[in-house]
Coordinates of C-alpha atoms and ligand atoms in Angstrom, one line a residue:
X21 CA 0.0 -0.2 -0.2
X22 CA 1.3 3.4 -1.0
X23 CA 1.8 5.8 1.8
X24 CA -0.6 8.9 1.8
X25 CA 0.5 12.0 0.2
X26 CA 2.3 14.5 2.4
X27 CA -0.2 17.1 2.2
X28 CA -3.4 14.7 3.0
X29 CA -3.3 12.9 6.2
X30 CA -4.7 13.6 9.8
X31 CA -2.9 15.1 12.7
X32 CA -1.8 18.5 13.4
X33 CA 1.0 20.3 12.6
X34 CA 2.7 23.2 15.0
X35 CA 2.4 26.1 12.9
X36 CA 4.0 29.9 14.1
X37 CA 2.9 28.7 17.6
X38 CA -0.6 27.0 17.3
X39 CA -1.3 23.5 16.9
X40 CA -3.2 23.4 12.8
X41 CA -5.0 20.5 11.3
X42 CA -2.7 18.8 9.0
X43 CA -4.3 19.7 5.7
X44 CA -4.5 23.3 7.0
X45 CA -0.8 24.1 7.0
X46 CA -0.8 26.0 4.3
X47 CA 1.5 29.0 3.0
X48 CA 0.9 31.7 -0.1
X49 CA 2.3 31.1 -3.4
X50 CA 4.2 34.6 -3.3
X51 CA 6.4 33.3 -0.2
X52 CA 9.7 34.4 -0.7
X53 CA 11.9 31.0 0.3
X54 CA 9.6 29.0 -2.8
X55 CA 11.2 31.4 -5.0
X56 CA 14.9 31.7 -3.7
X57 CA 15.4 28.8 -1.7
X58 CA 16.2 30.2 1.6
X59 CA 14.3 28.0 3.9
X60 CA 15.9 25.7 6.6
X61 CA 14.7 22.7 7.6
X62 CA 15.8 19.7 10.1
X63 CA 15.3 15.9 10.3
X64 CA 14.9 14.1 13.6
X65 CA 14.0 10.9 14.8
X66 CA 11.8 9.6 17.1
X67 CA 12.4 6.4 19.2
X68 CA 10.2 5.2 22.3
X69 CA 8.5 8.1 22.0
X70 CA 11.6 10.6 22.4
X71 CA 13.4 12.7 19.6
X72 CA 17.3 11.6 20.0
X73 CA 19.6 15.0 20.0
X74 CA 16.2 16.8 19.8
X75 CA 18.5 20.3 21.4
X76 CA 21.2 19.8 18.7
X77 CA 18.8 19.8 16.2
X78 CA 16.7 22.9 17.3
X79 CA 20.4 24.4 17.6
X80 CA 21.2 23.7 14.2
X81 CA 17.9 24.9 12.6
X82 CA 18.9 28.2 14.5
X83 CA 22.9 28.1 13.2
X84 CA 21.0 27.5 9.6
X85 CA 18.8 30.8 9.7
X86 CA 21.8 32.4 11.2
X87 CA 24.1 31.7 8.3
X88 CA 20.9 32.6 5.8
X89 CA 20.8 36.1 7.7
X90 CA 18.0 35.6 9.9
X91 CA 17.0 35.1 13.4
X92 CA 14.1 32.7 14.5
X93 CA 11.4 33.7 16.2
X94 CA 11.5 30.9 18.6
X95 CA 14.1 30.0 21.1
X96 CA 15.7 26.5 21.2
X97 CA 13.9 26.0 24.3
X98 CA 10.2 27.0 22.5
X99 CA 11.3 24.7 19.4
X100 CA 12.4 21.5 21.7
X101 CA 9.1 22.1 23.7
X102 CA 6.8 22.5 20.1
X103 CA 8.4 19.3 19.1
X104 CA 7.4 17.5 22.0
X105 CA 4.2 18.6 21.9
X106 CA 4.0 18.0 18.3
X107 CA 5.0 14.4 18.6
X108 CA 2.4 13.7 21.8
X109 CA -0.2 15.2 20.1
X110 CA 0.1 12.7 16.8
X111 CA 1.0 10.1 19.4
X112 CA 3.9 9.0 17.8
X113 CA 6.3 6.3 19.5
X114 CA 8.5 6.0 16.2
X115 CA 8.9 8.2 13.2
X116 CA 10.2 11.3 12.0
X117 CA 10.4 15.2 12.5
X118 CA 10.5 17.8 10.2
X119 CA 11.0 21.3 11.4
X120 CA 11.3 23.8 8.5
X121 CA 11.7 27.4 8.9
X122 CA 11.1 30.4 5.8
X123 CA 10.9 33.8 5.0
X124 CA 7.4 34.8 3.9
X125 CA 5.3 36.2 1.7
X126 CA 5.9 39.9 2.5
X127 CA 8.2 40.9 -0.4
X128 CA 9.0 39.5 -4.1
X129 CA 12.4 40.8 -4.5
X130 CA 15.4 38.8 -3.8
X131 CA 16.2 41.1 -1.2
X132 CA 14.7 39.5 1.8
X133 CA 14.8 42.8 4.0
X134 CA 10.6 43.3 5.2
X135 CA 10.2 39.3 5.3
X136 CA 8.8 37.6 8.6
X137 CA 10.0 34.8 9.5
X138 CA 7.9 31.2 9.7
X139 CA 8.3 28.0 11.4
X140 CA 6.4 24.7 11.3
X141 CA 7.1 21.6 12.9
X142 CA 5.4 18.2 11.4
X143 CA 6.0 14.8 12.9
X144 CA 4.8 11.5 11.2
X145 CA 5.6 7.9 11.1
X146 CA 8.6 6.5 9.0
X147 CA 10.3 3.5 8.7
X148 CA 13.5 2.6 7.2
X149 CA 15.0 4.6 4.9
X150 CA 16.3 2.2 2.9
X151 CA 15.0 -1.3 2.0
X152 CA 18.3 -3.2 1.4
X153 CA 20.5 -3.8 4.2
X154 CA 23.8 -2.9 2.2
X155 CA 23.0 -0.5 -0.4
X156 CA 24.7 0.4 -3.8
X157 CA 26.3 4.3 -4.6
X158 CA 27.1 5.7 -8.0
X159 CA 29.3 8.6 -8.1
X160 CA 27.1 11.8 -9.1
X161 CA 28.1 14.5 -11.8
X162 CA 27.1 16.8 -9.1
X163 CA 29.8 18.5 -7.2
X164 CA 29.0 19.7 -3.6
X165 CA 29.9 23.8 -3.9
X166 CA 32.9 25.2 -2.6
X167 CA 31.9 27.2 1.1
X168 CA 33.1 30.5 -0.6
X169 CA 30.2 29.3 -3.1
X170 CA 27.5 28.2 -0.7
X171 CA 26.4 28.1 3.0
X172 CA 27.5 24.7 3.3
X173 CA 27.0 24.0 6.8
X174 CA 23.7 25.0 6.7
X175 CA 20.9 22.5 6.3
X176 CA 19.5 25.1 3.6
X177 CA 16.5 24.3 1.2
X178 CA 18.7 25.6 -1.5
X179 CA 21.3 23.5 -0.9
X180 CA 19.4 20.2 -1.7
X181 CA 18.7 20.9 -5.5
X182 CA 22.2 18.9 -6.2
X183 CA 20.9 16.6 -3.9
X184 CA 17.2 16.0 -5.5
X185 CA 19.1 16.0 -9.0
X186 CA 21.9 13.0 -7.8
X187 CA 19.8 11.0 -5.8
X188 CA 17.1 10.9 -9.1
X189 CA 20.0 10.0 -11.3
X190 CA 21.3 7.6 -9.1
X191 CA 17.6 5.9 -8.5
X192 CA 17.3 5.9 -12.4
X193 CA 20.7 4.3 -12.7
X194 CA 20.1 1.1 -10.4
X195 CA 21.6 2.7 -7.1
X196 CA 20.1 3.5 -4.0
X197 CA 22.0 6.9 -4.0
X198 CA 24.7 9.0 -4.9
X199 CA 28.1 9.8 -3.5
X200 CA 29.0 13.4 -4.6
X201 CA 32.8 14.5 -4.8
X202 CA 33.4 18.4 -3.7
X203 CA 34.2 21.3 -5.8
X204 CA 38.0 19.6 -5.8
X205 CA 37.3 16.3 -6.8
X206 CA 37.4 15.0 -3.3
X207 CA 35.1 12.9 -1.7
X208 CA 32.0 14.8 0.0
X209 CA 28.7 13.2 1.3
X210 CA 25.6 11.3 0.3
X211 CA 22.3 13.3 -0.4
X212 CA 21.1 13.2 2.6
X213 CA 23.9 11.5 4.5
X214 CA 28.0 11.4 5.8
X215 CA 30.3 9.3 4.5
X216 CA 33.0 6.8 6.5
X217 CA 35.5 4.6 5.2
X218 CA 37.3 1.7 6.9
X219 CA 41.0 1.9 6.0
X220 CA 43.7 -0.5 8.1
X221 CA 41.2 -0.7 10.7
X222 CA 40.9 3.0 11.4
X223 CA 37.5 5.3 10.4
X224 CA 38.1 7.6 7.9
X225 CA 35.8 10.5 7.0
X226 CA 35.9 13.9 5.1
X227 CA 36.6 17.4 6.7
X228 CA 33.3 19.3 7.5
X229 CA 34.6 21.7 4.7
X230 CA 31.4 21.0 2.2
X231 CA 29.3 18.7 4.0
X232 CA 26.5 19.1 6.5
X233 CA 28.5 18.0 9.6
X234 CA 25.7 15.4 10.5
X235 CA 24.6 15.0 14.2
X236 CA 24.9 11.2 13.8
X237 CA 28.2 11.7 12.2
X238 CA 29.5 13.4 15.7
X239 CA 27.7 10.2 17.4
X240 CA 29.4 7.7 15.2
X241 CA 32.7 9.3 15.7
X242 CA 32.2 9.1 19.4
X243 CA 31.0 5.9 19.3
X244 CA 34.3 4.7 17.8
X245 CA 36.5 6.2 19.7
X246 CA 34.9 4.7 23.0
X247 CA 35.0 1.3 20.9
X248 CA 38.6 1.8 20.8
X249 CA 38.7 2.8 16.8
X250 CA 41.0 5.6 15.8
X251 CA 38.8 8.3 14.1
X252 CA 40.9 10.4 11.3
X253 CA 39.0 13.3 9.9
X254 CA 40.8 14.2 6.4
X255 CA 40.2 15.1 2.7
X256 CA 39.7 11.9 1.0
X257 CA 40.3 11.4 -2.8
X258 CA 38.3 9.2 -4.9
X259 CA 41.2 6.6 -5.5
X260 CA 41.1 5.9 -1.6
X261 CA 38.2 4.0 -2.1
X262 CA 40.3 1.2 -3.7
X263 CA 41.7 0.7 -0.2
X264 CA 38.8 0.8 1.9
X265 CA 37.6 -2.6 3.1
X266 CA 34.2 -1.1 4.5
X267 CA 32.1 1.9 3.9
X268 CA 29.1 3.3 5.4
X269 CA 26.8 6.2 5.5
X270 CA 25.7 8.0 8.8
X271 CA 22.0 10.2 9.2
X272 CA 19.4 10.8 11.3
X273 CA 17.1 9.1 8.7
X274 CA 19.8 6.6 7.5
X275 CA 21.3 5.6 10.7
X276 CA 24.3 3.6 10.5
X277 CA 23.9 2.2 6.5
X278 CA 26.1 -0.2 5.4
X279 CA 27.4 0.4 1.6
X280 CA 27.8 -2.5 -0.6
X281 CA 29.1 -1.0 -3.8
X282 CA 30.3 2.0 -4.8
X283 CA 30.1 2.1 -8.9
X284 CA 30.4 -1.2 -8.7
X285 CA 33.3 -1.9 -6.3
X286 CA 32.0 -4.2 -3.9
X287 CA 32.4 -3.7 0.1
X288 CA 31.4 -6.3 3.0
X289 CA 29.3 -5.4 5.6
X290 CA 32.9 -6.0 8.0
X291 CA 33.2 -5.7 11.6
X292 CA 33.8 -1.9 12.2
X293 CA 30.2 -1.2 10.2
X294 CA 28.3 -4.0 12.6
X295 CA 29.8 -2.8 15.5
X296 CA 28.9 0.5 14.8
X297 CA 25.2 -0.1 13.6
X298 CA 24.8 -2.0 16.8
X299 CA 26.4 0.7 19.1
X300 CA 24.0 3.6 17.6
X301 CA 21.0 1.0 17.6
X302 CA 21.6 0.2 21.1
X303 CA 22.4 4.3 22.2
X304 CA 19.4 5.8 20.1
X305 CA 16.6 3.5 21.6
X306 CA 18.5 4.1 25.6
Ligands
LIG426 N1 24.5 15.7 5.1 C1 23.1 16.1 4.4 C2 23.2 16.8 2.9 C3 22.1 15.8 5.0 O1 20.9 16.2 4.4 C4 22.5 14.9 6.1 C5 20.8 14.6 6.7 N2 20.6 16.0 8.0 C6 23.3 14.5 6.7 C7 24.3 14.8 6.0 C8 23.2 13.6 8.2 O2 23.2 14.9 8.9 P1 22.4 14.2 10.4 O3 23.2 13.3 11.0 O4 22.5 15.4 11.4 O5 21.1 13.6 10.3

């Protein structure tokens, strides 16, 4: 059975401070962020009725907005409380939360001066991100932009135009996701998740220059160190995929996701991946 469309569901959405019936959470077609891509958002997972690392996500929503030169009209504490409320009102034991903030329809020009900031938080059931135990990636022709060309650390809607193109091209090619290089040709990230390679028993991951510094990435780096696995953040070039013995992705939605192949080169689901996947699963449910 197909899931119902996102705009036609029961439940409530927290919308500018009010619980609003799901189907009424709308905005005007001349909304500034729809035209210029300056919305910001978060993706959070609910485990046992609680959002994992909620305050970190609320803080990152603020940071994302600040990088796009606006302030959210709700504090981190208010966002946390609103999220907890919307999870409870929709009676979710597990699932996903999508907070989003955007500039309103007060003006139409490129300048955003005079726009009001709006915030909404939706929560809904959501299972595993991929069906496969180990996914196939293909390298995308789309490159993550330089930090001089984009606010890379912001979870800004506009940055996802590349991710959507890359992901849909990967799906059309029979893979489950795309691996993106950055503007210099170094390995960067997948379309909604960060990249890790096991090399000589150590964990290697790209620096934060052109990626979203994932909350899961930081959590998994911590779990690895606790398990006695050395973690190395550095620039990584595509030819190093040949010496990796394991590859996995991390993200709120994908959790710790083994990668079984990149551009046809195969990887086993090895001991480091298995250990960190189990440790992450135990942590989020604890
Ligand atoms: N990179 C991108 C492009 C993403 O969209 C995400 C998902 N938010 C991540 C990395 C992983 O971030 P997190 O672990 O905070 O979910």
